[in-house]
Tab-separated table of C-alpha atoms and ligand atoms in Angstrom:
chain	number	residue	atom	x	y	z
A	3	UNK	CA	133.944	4.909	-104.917
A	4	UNK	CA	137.737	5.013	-106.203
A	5	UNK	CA	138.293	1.510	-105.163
A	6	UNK	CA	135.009	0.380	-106.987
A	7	UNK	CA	135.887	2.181	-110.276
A	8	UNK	CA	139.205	0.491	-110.169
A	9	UNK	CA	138.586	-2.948	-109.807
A	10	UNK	CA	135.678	-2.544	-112.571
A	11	UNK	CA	138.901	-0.985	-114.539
A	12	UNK	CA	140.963	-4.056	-113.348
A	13	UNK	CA	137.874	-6.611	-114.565
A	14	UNK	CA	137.303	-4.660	-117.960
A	15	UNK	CA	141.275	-4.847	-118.499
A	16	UNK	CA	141.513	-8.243	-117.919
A	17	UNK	CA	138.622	-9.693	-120.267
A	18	UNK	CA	140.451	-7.240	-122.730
A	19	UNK	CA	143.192	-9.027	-122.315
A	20	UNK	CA	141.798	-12.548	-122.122
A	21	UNK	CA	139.980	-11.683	-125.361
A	22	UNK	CA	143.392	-10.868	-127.047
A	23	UNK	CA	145.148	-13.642	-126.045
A	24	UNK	CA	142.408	-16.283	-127.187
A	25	UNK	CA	142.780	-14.579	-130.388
A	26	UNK	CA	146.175	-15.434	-130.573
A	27	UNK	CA	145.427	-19.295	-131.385
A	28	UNK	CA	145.493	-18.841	-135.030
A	29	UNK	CA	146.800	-20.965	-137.620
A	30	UNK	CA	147.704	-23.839	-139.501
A	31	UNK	CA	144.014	-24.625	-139.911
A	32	UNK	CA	143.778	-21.621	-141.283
A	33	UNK	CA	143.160	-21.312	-145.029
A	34	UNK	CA	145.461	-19.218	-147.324
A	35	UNK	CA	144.243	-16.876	-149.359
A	36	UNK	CA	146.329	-14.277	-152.089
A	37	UNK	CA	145.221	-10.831	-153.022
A	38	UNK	CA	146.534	-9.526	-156.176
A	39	UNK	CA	148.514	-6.342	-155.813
A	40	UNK	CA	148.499	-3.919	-158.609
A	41	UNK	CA	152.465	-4.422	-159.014
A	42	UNK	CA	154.670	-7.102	-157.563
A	43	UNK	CA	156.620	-6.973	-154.191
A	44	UNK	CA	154.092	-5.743	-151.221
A	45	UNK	CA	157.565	-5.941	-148.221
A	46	UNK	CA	155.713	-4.542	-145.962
A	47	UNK	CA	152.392	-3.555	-143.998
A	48	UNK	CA	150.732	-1.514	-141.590
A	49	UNK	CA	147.351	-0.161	-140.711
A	50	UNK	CA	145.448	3.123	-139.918
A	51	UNK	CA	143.818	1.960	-136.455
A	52	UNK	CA	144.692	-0.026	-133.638
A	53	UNK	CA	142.648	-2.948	-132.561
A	54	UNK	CA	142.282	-5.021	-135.721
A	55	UNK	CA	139.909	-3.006	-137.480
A	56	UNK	CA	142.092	-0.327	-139.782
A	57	UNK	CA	142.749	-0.908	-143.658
A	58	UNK	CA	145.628	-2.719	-144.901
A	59	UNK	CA	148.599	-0.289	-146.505
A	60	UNK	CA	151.518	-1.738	-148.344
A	61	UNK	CA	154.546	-0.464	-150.530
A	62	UNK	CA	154.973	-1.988	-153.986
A	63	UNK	CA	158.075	-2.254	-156.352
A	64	UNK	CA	156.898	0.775	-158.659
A	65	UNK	CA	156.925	3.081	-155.799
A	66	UNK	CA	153.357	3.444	-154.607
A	67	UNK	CA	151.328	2.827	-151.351
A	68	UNK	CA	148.469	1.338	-151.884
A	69	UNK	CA	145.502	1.116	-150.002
A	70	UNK	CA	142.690	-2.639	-149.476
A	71	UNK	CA	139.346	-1.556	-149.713
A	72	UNK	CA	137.767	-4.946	-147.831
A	73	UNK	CA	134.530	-4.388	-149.165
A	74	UNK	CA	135.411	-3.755	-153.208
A	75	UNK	CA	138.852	-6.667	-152.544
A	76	UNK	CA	140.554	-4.389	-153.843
A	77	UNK	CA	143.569	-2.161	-153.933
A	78	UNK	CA	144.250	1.389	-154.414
A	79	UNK	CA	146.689	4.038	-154.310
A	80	UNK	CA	147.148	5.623	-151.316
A	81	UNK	CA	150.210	7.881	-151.816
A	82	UNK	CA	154.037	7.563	-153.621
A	83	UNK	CA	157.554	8.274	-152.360
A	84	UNK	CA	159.429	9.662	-155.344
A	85	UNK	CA	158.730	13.532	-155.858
A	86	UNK	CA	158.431	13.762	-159.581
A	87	UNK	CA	157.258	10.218	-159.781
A	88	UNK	CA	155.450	9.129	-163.571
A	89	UNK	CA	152.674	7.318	-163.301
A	90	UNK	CA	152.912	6.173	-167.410
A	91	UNK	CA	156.904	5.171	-167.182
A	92	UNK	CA	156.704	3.443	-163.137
A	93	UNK	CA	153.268	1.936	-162.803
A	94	UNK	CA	153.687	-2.052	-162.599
A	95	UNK	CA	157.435	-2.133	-162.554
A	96	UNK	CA	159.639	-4.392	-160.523
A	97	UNK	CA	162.790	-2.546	-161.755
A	98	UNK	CA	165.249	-2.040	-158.622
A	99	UNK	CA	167.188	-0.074	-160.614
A	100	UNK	CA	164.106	2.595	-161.000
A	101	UNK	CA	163.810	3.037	-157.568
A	102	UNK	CA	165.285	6.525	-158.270
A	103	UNK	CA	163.099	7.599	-160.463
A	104	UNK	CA	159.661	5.548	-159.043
A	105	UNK	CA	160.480	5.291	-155.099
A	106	UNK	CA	160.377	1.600	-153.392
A	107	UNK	CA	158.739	1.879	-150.197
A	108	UNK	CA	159.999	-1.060	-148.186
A	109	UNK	CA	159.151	-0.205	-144.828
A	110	UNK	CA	155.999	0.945	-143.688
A	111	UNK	CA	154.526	2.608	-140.332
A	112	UNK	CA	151.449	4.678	-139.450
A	113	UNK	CA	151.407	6.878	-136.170
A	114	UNK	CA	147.657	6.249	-135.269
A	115	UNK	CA	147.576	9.885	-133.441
A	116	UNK	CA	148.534	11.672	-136.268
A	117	UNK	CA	147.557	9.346	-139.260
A	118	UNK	CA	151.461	10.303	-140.827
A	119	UNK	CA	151.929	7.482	-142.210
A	120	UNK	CA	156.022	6.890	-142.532
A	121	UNK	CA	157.959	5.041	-144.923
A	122	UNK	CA	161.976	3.821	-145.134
A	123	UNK	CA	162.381	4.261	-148.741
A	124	UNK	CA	165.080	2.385	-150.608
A	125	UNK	CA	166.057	5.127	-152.922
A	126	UNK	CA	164.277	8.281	-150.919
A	127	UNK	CA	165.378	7.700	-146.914
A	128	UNK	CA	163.193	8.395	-144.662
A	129	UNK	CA	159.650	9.978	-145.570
A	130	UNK	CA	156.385	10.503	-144.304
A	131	UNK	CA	153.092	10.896	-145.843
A	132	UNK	CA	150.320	13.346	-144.561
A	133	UNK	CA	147.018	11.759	-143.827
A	134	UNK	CA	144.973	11.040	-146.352
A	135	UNK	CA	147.753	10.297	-148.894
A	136	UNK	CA	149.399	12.172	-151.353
A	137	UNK	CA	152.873	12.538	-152.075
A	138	UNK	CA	155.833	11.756	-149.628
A	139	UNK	CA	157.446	14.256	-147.956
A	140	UNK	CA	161.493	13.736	-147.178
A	141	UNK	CA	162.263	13.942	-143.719
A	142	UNK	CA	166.026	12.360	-143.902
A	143	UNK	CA	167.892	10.997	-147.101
A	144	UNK	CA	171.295	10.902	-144.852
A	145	UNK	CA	173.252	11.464	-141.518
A	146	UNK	CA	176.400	13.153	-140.965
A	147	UNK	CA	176.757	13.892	-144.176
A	148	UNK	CA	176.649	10.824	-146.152
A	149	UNK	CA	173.201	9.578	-148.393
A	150	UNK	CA	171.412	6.623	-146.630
A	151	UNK	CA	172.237	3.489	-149.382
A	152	UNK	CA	169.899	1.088	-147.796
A	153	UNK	CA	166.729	2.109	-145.891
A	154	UNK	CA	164.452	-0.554	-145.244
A	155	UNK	CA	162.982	-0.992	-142.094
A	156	UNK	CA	160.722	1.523	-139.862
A	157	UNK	CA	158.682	1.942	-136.957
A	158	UNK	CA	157.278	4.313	-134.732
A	159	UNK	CA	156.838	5.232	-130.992
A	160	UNK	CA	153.416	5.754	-130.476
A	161	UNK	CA	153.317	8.599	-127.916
A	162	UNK	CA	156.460	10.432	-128.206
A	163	UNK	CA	155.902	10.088	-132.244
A	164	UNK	CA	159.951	9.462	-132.176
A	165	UNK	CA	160.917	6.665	-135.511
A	166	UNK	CA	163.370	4.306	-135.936
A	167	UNK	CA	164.553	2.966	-138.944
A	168	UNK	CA	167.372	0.654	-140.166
A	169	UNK	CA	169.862	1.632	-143.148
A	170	UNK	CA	170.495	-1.982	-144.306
A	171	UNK	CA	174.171	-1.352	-145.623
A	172	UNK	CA	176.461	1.391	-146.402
A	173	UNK	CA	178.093	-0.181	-149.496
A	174	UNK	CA	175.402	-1.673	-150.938
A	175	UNK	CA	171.752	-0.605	-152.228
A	176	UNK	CA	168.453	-2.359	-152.995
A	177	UNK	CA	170.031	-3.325	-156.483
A	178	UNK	CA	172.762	-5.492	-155.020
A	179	UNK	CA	170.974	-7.067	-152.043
A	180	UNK	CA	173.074	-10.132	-153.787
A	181	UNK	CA	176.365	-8.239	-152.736
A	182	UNK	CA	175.113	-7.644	-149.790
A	183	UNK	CA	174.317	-10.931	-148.714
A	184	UNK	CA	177.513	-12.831	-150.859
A	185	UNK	CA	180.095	-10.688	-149.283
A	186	UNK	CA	178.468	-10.882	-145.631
A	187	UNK	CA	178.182	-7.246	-145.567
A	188	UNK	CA	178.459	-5.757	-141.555
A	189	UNK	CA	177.879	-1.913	-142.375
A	190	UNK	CA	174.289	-1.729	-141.438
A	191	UNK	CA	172.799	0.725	-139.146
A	192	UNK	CA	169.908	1.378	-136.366
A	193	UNK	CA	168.828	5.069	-136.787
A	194	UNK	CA	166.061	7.319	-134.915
A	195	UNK	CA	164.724	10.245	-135.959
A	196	UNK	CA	163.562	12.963	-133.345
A	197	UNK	CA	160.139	14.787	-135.437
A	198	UNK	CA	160.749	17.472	-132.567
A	199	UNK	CA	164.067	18.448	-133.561
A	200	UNK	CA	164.430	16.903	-137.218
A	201	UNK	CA	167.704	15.103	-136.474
A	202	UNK	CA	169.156	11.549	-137.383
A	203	UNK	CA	171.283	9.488	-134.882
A	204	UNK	CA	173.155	6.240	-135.052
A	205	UNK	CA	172.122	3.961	-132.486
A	206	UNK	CA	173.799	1.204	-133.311
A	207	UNK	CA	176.545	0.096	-136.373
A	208	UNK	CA	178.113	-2.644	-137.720
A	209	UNK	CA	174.963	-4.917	-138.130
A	210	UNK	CA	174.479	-7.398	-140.886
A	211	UNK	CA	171.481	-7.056	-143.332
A	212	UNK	CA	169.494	-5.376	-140.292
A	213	UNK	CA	165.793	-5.351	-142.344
A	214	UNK	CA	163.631	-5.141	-139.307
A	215	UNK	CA	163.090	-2.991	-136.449
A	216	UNK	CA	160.420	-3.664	-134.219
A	217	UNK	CA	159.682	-0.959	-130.915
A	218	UNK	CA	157.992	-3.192	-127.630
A	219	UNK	CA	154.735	-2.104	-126.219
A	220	UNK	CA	156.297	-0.792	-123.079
A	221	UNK	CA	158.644	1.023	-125.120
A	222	UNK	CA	161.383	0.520	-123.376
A	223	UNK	CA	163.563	-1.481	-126.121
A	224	UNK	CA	163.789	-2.153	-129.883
A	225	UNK	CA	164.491	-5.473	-131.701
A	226	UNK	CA	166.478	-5.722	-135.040
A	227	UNK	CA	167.351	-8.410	-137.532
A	228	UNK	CA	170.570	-9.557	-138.873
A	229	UNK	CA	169.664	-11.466	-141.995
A	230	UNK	CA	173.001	-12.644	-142.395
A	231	UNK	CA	174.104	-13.644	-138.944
A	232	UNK	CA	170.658	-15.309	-138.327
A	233	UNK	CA	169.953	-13.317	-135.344
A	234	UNK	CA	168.015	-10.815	-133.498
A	235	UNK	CA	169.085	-8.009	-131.372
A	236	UNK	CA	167.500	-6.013	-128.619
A	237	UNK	CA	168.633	-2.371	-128.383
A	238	UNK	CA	167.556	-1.035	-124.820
A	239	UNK	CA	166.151	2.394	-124.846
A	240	UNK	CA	165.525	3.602	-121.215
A	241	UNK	CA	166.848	1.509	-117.828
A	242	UNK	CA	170.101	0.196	-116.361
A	243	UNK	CA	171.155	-0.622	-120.145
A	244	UNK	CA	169.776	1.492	-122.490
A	245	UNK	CA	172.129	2.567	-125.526
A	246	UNK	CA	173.222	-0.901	-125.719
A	247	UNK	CA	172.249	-3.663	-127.308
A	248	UNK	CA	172.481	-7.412	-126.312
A	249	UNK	CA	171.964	-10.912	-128.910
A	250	UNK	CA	168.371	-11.721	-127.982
A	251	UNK	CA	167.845	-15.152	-130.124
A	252	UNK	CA	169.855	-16.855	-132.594
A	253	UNK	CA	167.670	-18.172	-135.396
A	254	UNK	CA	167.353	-21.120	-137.457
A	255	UNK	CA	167.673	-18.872	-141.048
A	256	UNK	CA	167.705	-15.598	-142.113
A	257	UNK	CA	165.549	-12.801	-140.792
A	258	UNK	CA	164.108	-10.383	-142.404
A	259	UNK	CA	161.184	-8.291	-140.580
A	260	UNK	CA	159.940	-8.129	-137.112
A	261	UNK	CA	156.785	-6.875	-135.802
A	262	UNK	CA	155.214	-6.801	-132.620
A	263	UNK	CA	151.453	-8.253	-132.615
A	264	UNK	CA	148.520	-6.903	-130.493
A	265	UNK	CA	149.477	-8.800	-127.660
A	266	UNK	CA	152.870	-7.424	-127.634
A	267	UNK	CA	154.821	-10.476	-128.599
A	268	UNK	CA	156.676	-10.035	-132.321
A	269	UNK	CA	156.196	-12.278	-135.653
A	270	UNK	CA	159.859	-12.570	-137.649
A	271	UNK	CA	159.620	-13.663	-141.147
A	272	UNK	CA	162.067	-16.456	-141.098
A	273	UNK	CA	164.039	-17.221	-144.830
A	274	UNK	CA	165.991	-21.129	-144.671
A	275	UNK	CA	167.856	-21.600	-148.056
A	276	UNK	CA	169.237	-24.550	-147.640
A	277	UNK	CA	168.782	-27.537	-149.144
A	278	UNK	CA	165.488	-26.119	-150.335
A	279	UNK	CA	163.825	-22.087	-149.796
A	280	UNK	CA	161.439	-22.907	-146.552
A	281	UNK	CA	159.720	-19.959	-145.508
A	282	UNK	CA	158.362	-19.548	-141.594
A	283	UNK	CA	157.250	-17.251	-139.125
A	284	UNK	CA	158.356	-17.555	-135.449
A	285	UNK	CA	156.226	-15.514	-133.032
A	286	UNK	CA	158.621	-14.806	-129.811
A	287	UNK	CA	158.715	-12.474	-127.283
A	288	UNK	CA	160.759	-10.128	-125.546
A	289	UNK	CA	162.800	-12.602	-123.615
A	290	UNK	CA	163.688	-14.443	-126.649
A	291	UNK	CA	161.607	-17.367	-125.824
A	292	UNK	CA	160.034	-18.751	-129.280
A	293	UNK	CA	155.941	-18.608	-128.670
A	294	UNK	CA	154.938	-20.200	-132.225
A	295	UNK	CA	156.461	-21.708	-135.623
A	296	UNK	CA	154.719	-21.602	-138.541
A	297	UNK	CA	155.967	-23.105	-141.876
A	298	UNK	CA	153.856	-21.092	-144.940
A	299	UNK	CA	155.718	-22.905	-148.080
A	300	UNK	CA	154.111	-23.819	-150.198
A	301	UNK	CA	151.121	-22.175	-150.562
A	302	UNK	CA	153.591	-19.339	-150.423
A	303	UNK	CA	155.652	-19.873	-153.208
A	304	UNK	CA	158.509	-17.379	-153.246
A	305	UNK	CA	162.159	-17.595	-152.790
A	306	UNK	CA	162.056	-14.684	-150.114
A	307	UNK	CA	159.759	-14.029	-147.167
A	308	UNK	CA	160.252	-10.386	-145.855
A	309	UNK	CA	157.262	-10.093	-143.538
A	310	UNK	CA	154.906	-11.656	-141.354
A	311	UNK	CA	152.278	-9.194	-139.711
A	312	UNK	CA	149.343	-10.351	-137.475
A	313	UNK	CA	146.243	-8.001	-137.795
A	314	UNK	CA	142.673	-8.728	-137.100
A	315	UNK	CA	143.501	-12.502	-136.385
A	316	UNK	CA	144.900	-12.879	-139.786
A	317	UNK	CA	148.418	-13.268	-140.706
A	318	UNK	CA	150.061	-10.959	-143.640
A	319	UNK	CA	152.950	-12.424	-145.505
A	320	UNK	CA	154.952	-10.159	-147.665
A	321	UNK	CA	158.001	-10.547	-150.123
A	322	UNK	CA	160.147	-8.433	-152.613
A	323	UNK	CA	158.682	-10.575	-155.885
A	324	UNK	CA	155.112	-11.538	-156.324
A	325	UNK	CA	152.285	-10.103	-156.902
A	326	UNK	CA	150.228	-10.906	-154.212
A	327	UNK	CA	149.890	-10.465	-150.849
A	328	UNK	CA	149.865	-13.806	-148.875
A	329	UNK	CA	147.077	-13.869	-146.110
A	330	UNK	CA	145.991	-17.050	-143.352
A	331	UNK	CA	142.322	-16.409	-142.090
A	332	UNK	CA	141.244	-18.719	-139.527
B	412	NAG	C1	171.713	1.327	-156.732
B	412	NAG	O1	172.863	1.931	-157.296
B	412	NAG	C2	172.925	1.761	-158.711
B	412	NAG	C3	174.287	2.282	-159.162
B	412	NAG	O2	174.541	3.538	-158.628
B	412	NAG	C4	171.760	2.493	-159.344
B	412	NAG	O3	171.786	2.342	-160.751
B	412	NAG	C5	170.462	1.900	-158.823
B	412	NAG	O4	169.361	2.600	-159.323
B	412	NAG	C6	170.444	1.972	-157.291
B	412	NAG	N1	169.274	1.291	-156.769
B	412	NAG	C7	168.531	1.813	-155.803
B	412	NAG	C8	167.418	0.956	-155.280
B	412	NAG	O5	168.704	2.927	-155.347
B	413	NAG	C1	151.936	-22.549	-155.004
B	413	NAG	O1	152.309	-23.748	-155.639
B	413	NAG	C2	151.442	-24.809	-155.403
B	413	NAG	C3	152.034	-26.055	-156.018
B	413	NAG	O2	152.566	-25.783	-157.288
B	413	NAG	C4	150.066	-24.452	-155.986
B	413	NAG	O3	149.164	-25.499	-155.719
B	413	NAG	C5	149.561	-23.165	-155.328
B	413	NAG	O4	148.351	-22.744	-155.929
B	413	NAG	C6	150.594	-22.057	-155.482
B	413	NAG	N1	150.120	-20.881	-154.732
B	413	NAG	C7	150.136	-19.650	-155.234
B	413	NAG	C8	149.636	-18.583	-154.299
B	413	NAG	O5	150.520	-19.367	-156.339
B	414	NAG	C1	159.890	-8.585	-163.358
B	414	NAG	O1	159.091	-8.330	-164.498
B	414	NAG	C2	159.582	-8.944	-165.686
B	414	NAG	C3	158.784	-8.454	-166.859
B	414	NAG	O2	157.628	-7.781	-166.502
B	414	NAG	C4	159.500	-10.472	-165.504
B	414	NAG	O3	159.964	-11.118	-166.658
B	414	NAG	C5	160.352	-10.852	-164.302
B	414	NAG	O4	160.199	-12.224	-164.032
B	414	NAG	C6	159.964	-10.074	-163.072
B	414	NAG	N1	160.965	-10.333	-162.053
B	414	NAG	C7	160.640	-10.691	-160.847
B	414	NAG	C8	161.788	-10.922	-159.918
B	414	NAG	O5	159.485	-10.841	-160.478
């Protein structure tokens, strides 16, 4: 009786899996599609269920979270970072120098579990926002005593509900990301934060422009960008190596964020400046080995590509400047 309930287990699991991987095959047939946000610069994105069928949240440049509603195409809000936020004065700006005053949610990550969804804030740190929406609620604006200046990336573990988030730079804010990136800036940091015992530690330091973290399935590592080296790392979190971190890929332009697909592989937004702004997505996984490369200029027109995110067998492209969210749908 056990042996025949696990190999119909074994046969379920694997058409499960067999199912996910043909979905994989997506793209460049795929037709591109933008849906207007209600202010520019949707970074980043994440989604209330598992399995392809949530909503779509992002974080705008005025400060709010909105919300798609599939069936109306349409966005709306969800929840805001900044305490005393005005709706009148923020609504629709793409100020940096606001953030402040309005909040500017760059990284975004629900804990299905719980439905807190959590955000790395670029003026507000680390915050989290109570299902069904509403304001933020800080969780960690610093550690050992010194304000975060750069929070931008986050993610979550699923079942121990511990985050991790990145503080870009400790010189430089959101406002002089050109700083940051002229002067080659190395003070970035990998951060976790324990919701059990409400402290901040440094995992890692000295990274450069680090605006992705990505946690694997098995949960036994992290990946992070370095925008300006043009690399990923992988930070182990349990075995022979964990606390350290080894160079898992060196890539052909600058990163910005990672995240890990249904499948468990990752898509990193990939930024090439030079001659001319190309903007890709390479899906890879764990071992480093590049799975996929997909070019999205120019039906993307931007200068900067912060995010690709496959959900549902679509692919979500996100940036700091337009107002639109940048979608393939096979
Ligand atoms: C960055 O710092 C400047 C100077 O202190 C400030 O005016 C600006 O609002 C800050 N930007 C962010 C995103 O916090
Ligand atoms: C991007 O630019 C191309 C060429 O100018 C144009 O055809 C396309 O509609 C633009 N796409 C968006 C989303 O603005
Ligand atoms: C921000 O908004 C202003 C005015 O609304 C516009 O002129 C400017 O081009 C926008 N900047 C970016 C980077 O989108």
């Amino acid at each position: 009786m056990a042996i025949l309930k696990s190999s119909r287990t074994s046969a379920m699991l694997s058409i499960f899996i067999s199912y996910f991987s043909c979905s994989s095959v997506l793209l460049v047939t795929a037709s591109f599609q933008a849906l207007p946000s209600p202010a520019p610069g949707p970074a980043s994105f994440t989604f209330d269920l598992p399995l392809g069928i949530g909503a779509l949240y992002t974080g705008l440049a005025d400060g709010r979270i909105v919300r798609y509603q599939r069936l109306r195409s349409t966005f709306v809000n969800y929840g805001y970072t900044a305490p005393n936020r005005n709706q009148a004065f923020c609504d629709g700006t793409n100020n940096t120098f606001l953030a402040p005053i309005c909040g500017r949610p760059l990284g975004l990550a629900f804990q299905f579990g719980t439905r807190r969804l959590y955000a790395a804030d670029a003026a507000f740190g680390l915050v989290v926002i109570e299902p069904y929406g509403g304001p933020a609620t800080q969780l960690a604006t610093g550690v050992d005593g010194v304000r975060f200046r750069y929070p931008a990336a986050v993610d979550v573990d699923q079942f121990s509900g511990t985050v991790y988030f990145t503080d870009a730079s400790t010189r430089f804010n959101l406002s002089q990301l050109s700083q940051l990136i002229r002067t080659r800036d190395t003070t970035g940091r990998l951060l976790k934060y324990d919701p059990n015992t409400r402290q901040v530690t440094v995992l890692l330091r000295g990274l450069a422009g680090p605006f992705a973290v990505a946690i694997s399935s098995d949960r036994t590592y992290v990946l992070i960008s370095e925008f300006i080296r043009n690399r990923i790392q992988k930070y182990w979190l349990t075995g022979p190596n964990a606390n350290t971190a080894e160079v898992l890929l060196n890539v052909a332009g600058s990163p910005g964020n990672i995240r890990r697909t249904i499948r468990g592989d990752f898509w990193v937004a990939i930024n090439v400046q030079t001659p001319t702004v190309v903007l890709r997505g390479q899906r890879i996984n764990g071992d480093g080995t590049i799975l996929q490369t997909e070019t999205f200029s120019p039906d993307f027109n931007t200068t900067l590509i912060t995010e690709v995110n496959e959900y549902g067998g679509a692919l979500y492209l996100g940036s700091l400047y337009p107002k639109f969210v940048g979608v393939y749908k096979p």
